[in-house]
Every structure is written in structure tokens, then in C-alpha cells.
PDB file of C-alpha atoms in Angstrom:
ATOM      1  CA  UNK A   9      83.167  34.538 104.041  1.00  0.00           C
ATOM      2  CA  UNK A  10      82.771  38.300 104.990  1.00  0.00           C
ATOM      3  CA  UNK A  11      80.920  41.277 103.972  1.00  0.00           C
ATOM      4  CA  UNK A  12      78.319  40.343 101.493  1.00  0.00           C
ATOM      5  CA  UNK A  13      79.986  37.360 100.341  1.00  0.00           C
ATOM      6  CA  UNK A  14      77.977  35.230 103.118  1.00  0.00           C
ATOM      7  CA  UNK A  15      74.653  36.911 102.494  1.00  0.00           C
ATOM      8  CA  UNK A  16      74.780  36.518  98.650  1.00  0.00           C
ATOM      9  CA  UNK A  17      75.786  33.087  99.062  1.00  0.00           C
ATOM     10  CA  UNK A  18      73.130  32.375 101.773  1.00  0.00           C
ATOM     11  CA  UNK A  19      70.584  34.024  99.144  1.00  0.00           C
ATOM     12  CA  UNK A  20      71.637  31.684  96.418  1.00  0.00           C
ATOM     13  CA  UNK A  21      72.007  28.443  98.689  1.00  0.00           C
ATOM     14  CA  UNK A  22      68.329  29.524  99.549  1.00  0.00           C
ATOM     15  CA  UNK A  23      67.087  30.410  96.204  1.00  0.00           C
ATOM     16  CA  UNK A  24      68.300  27.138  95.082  1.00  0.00           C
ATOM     17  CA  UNK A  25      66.213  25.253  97.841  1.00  0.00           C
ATOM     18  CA  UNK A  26      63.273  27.117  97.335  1.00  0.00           C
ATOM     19  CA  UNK A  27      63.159  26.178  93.594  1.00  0.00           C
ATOM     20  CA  UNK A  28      63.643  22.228  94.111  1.00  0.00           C
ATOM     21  CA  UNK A  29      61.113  22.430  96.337  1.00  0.00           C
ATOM     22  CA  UNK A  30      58.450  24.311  94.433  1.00  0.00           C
ATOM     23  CA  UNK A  31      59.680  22.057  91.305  1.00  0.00           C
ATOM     24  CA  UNK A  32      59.267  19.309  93.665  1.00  0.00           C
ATOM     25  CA  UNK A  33      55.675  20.501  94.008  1.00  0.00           C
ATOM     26  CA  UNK A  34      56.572  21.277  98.070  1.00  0.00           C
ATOM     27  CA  UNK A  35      54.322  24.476  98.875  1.00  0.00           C
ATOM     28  CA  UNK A  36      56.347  27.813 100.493  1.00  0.00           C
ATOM     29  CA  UNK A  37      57.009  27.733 104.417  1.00  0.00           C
ATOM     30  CA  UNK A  38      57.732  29.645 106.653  1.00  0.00           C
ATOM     31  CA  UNK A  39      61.463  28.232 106.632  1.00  0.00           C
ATOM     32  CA  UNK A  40      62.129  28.469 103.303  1.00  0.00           C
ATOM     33  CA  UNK A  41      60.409  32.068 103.387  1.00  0.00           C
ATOM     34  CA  UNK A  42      62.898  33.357 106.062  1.00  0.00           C
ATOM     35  CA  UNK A  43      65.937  31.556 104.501  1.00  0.00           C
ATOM     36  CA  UNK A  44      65.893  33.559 101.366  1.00  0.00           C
ATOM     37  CA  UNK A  45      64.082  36.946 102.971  1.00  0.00           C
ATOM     38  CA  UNK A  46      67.334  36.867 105.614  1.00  0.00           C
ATOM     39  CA  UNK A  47      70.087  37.313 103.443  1.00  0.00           C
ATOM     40  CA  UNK A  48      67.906  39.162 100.618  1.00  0.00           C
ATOM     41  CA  UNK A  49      67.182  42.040 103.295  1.00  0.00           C
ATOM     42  CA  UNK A  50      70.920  41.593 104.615  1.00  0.00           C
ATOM     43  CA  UNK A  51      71.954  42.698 101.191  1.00  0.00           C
ATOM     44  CA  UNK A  52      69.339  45.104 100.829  1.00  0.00           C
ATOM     45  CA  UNK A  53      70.283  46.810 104.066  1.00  0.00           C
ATOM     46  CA  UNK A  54      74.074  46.792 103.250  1.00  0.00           C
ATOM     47  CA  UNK A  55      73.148  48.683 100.068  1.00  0.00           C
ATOM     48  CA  UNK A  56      74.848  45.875  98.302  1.00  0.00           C
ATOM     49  CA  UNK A  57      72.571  45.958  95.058  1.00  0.00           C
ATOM     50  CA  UNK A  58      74.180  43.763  92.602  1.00  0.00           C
ATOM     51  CA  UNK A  59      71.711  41.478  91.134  1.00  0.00           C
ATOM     52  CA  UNK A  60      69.308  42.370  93.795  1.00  0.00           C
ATOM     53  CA  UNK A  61      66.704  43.563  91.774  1.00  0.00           C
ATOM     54  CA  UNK A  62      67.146  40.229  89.404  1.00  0.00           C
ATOM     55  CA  UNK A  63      66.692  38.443  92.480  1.00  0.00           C
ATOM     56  CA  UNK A  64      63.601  39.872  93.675  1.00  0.00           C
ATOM     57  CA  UNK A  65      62.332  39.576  89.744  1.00  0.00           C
ATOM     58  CA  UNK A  66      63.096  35.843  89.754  1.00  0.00           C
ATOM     59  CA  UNK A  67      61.504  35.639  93.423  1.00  0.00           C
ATOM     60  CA  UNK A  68      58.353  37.134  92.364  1.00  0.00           C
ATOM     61  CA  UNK A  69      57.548  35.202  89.345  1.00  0.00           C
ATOM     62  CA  UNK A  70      58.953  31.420  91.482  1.00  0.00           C
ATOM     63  CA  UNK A  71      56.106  32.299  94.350  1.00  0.00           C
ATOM     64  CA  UNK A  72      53.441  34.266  92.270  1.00  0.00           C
ATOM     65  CA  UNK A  73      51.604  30.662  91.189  1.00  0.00           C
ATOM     66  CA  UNK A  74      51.853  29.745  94.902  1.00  0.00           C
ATOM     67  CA  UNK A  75      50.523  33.218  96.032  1.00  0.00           C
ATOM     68  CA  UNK A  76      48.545  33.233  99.447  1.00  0.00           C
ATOM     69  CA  UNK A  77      50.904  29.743 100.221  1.00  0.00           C
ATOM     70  CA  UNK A  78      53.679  32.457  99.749  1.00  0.00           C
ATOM     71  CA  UNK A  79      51.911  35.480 101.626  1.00  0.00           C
ATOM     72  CA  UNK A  80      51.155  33.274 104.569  1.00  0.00           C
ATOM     73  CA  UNK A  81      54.935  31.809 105.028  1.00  0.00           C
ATOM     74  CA  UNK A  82      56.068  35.129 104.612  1.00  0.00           C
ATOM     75  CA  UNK A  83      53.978  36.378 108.034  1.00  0.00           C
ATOM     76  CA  UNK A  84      54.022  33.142 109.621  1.00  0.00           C
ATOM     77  CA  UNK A  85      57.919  33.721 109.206  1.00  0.00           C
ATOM     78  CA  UNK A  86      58.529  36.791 110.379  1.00  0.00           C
ATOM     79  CA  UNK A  87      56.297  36.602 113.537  1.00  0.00           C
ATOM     80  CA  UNK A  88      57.875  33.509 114.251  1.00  0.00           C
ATOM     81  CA  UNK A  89      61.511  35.350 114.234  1.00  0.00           C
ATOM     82  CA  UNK A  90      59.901  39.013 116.024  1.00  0.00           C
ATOM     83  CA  UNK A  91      58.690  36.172 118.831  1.00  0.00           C
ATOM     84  CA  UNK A  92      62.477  34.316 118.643  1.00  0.00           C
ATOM     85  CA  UNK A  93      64.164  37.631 119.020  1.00  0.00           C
ATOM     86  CA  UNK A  94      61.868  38.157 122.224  1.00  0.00           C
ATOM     87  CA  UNK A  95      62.614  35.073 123.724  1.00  0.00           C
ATOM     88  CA  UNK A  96      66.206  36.025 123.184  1.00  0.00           C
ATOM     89  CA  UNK A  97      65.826  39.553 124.763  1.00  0.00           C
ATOM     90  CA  UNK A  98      63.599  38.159 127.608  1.00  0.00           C
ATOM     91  CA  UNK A  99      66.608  35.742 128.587  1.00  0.00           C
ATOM     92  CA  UNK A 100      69.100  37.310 130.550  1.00  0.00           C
ATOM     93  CA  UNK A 101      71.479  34.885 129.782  1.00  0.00           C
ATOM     94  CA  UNK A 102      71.050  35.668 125.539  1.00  0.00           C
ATOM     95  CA  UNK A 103      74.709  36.365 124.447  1.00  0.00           C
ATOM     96  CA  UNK A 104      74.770  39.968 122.928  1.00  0.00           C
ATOM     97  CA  UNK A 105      75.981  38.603 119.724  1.00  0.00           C
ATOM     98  CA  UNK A 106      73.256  36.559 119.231  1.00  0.00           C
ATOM     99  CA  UNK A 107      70.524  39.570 120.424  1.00  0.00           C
ATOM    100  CA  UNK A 108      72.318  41.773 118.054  1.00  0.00           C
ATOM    101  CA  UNK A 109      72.155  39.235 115.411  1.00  0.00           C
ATOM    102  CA  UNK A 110      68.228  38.174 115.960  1.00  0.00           C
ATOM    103  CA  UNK A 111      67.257  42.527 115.605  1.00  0.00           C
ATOM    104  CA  UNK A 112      69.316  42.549 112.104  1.00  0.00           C
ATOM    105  CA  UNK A 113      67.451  39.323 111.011  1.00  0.00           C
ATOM    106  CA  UNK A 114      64.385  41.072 112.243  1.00  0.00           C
ATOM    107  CA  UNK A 115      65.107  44.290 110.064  1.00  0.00           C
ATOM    108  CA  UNK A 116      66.575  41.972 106.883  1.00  0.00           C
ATOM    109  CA  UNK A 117      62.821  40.442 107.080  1.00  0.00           C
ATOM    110  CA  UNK A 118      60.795  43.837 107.397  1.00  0.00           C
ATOM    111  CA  UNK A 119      63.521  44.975 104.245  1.00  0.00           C
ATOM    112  CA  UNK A 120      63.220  42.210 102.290  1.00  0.00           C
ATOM    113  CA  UNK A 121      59.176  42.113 102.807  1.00  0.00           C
ATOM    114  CA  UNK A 122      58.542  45.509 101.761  1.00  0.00           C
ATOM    115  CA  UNK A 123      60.577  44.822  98.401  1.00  0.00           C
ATOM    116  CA  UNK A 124      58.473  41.991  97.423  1.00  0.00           C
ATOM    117  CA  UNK A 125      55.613  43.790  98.350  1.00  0.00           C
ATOM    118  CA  UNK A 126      54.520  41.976 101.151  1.00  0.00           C
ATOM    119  CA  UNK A 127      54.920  44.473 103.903  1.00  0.00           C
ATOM    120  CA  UNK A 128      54.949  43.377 107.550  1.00  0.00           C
ATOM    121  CA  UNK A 129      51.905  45.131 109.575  1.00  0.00           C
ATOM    122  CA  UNK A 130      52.669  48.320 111.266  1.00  0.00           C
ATOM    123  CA  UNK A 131      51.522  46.794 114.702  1.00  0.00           C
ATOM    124  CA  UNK A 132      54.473  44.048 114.436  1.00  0.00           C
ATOM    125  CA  UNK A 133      56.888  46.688 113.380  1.00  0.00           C
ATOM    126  CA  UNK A 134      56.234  49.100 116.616  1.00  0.00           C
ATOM    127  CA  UNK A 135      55.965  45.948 118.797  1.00  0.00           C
ATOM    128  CA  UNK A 136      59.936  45.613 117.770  1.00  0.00           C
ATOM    129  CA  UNK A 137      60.682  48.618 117.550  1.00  0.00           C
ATOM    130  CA  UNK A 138      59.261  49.159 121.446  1.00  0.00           C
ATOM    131  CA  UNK A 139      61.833  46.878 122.608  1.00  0.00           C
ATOM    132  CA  UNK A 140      64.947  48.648 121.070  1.00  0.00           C
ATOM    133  CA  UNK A 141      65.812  50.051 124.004  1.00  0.00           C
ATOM    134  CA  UNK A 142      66.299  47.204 125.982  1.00  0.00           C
ATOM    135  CA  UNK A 143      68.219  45.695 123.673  1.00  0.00           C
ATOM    136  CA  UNK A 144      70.572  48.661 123.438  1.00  0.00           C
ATOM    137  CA  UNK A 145      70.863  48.428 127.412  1.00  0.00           C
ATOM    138  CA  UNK A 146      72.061  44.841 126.980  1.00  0.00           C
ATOM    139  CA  UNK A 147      74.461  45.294 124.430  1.00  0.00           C
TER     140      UNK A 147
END
């Protein structure tokens, strides 16, 4: 898969999980949280808006009953990927790839976050943000 084939197929793999579970009576996490807000933001940044908005519709209404469950796996999630992406760039041995890789997750997240209207705090964004240019001077 290439393109946005392998985030719209990561977003419905992850869709698909998230509604067994919640059927299943399982409450959000931060795991599920990340594995649809990933490739939701991925397709978000690429501009790739086909069924996007649907998405986010259908996203909405699956979390709303679970609400501060949802809220909560949404920022446990993304702090636990901004602190991931600093382990990576604190390693000198991270592969560039894989640093590269952790700052688009990072922005997917923040993306995806602000469409569901669950914005990430301003304080987390500029702590990223800060380390930008280190991660430019490894790549």
C-alpha cells in the first residue's frame, strides 16, 4: 500500500476495533485512541478528504456516550507518543526514518485532535515544536 491507501485502511482496520470494543462494552484507551487519531490526521494532513468528514461524524457519535473515557485516552495518547518521539530523539542511535516517522505521528495526533474537537494543550504543542530543530539536525 502507498499514498493514502495505508492510512485509509489503517483508519478503517482501527475504526473497526474501536467499535467491537465499545460494542463489547470495553471503555476507549489510549491505544485504541491513537490507532484511529494516526491515520485520521495522516489523511487529514495529506489533504486526502474523501469520507473524512463521515469519519469524524461516525467517530463523534461512537465516543460521545463514553465522553471523558474518550477525552482522557485521547491526552493520555498523545502525551504518551510526544514522550515516545523524545525518547526517540534523545537516542542517538534512533534511525532517521523512524524520528521522521514518530514527528508525523505527532502532527497526525495534534490534526486529528483539533477535528474532533479535542485540541491538544498549547504547552504540549510548543514542547514539540521546541525540539524541531534537533530533529532537523539529525535527519
Amino acid at each position: 500500500m502507498s499514498g493514502e491507501a495505508a492510512p485509509a485502511a489503517a483508519l478503517e482496520a482501527a475504526m473497526g476495533a474501536l467499535q467491537r470494543s465499545l460494542s463489547a462494552g470495553v471503555e476507549p484507551n489510549p491505544a485504541l485512541a491513537v490507532a484511529v487519531l494516526v491515520p485520521l490526521g495522516r489523511l487529514l494532513l495529506e489533504g486526502s478528504l474523501d469520507g473524512v468528514d463521515q469519519t469524524i461524524s461516525v467517530l463523534v457519535d461512537l465516543v460521545d456516550p463514553s465522553g471523558a473515557n474518550w477525552r482522557e485516552a485521547v491526552a493520555v495518547g498523545v502525551i504518551a507518543r510526544e514522550r515516545d518521539f523524545a525518547a526517540l530523539l534523545d537516542d542517538p542511535t534512533s534511525d532517521p526514518a523512524d524520528l521522521s516517522d514518530a514527528r508525523t505521528d505527532l502532527e497526525a495526533l495534534f490534526c486529528a485532535s483539533d477535528a474532533l474537537g479535542e485540541p491538544v494543550p498549547e504547552a504540549l504543542r510548543e514542547r514539540v515544536s521546541a525540539r524541531d530543530g534537533e530533529l532537523e539536525a539529525r535527519l
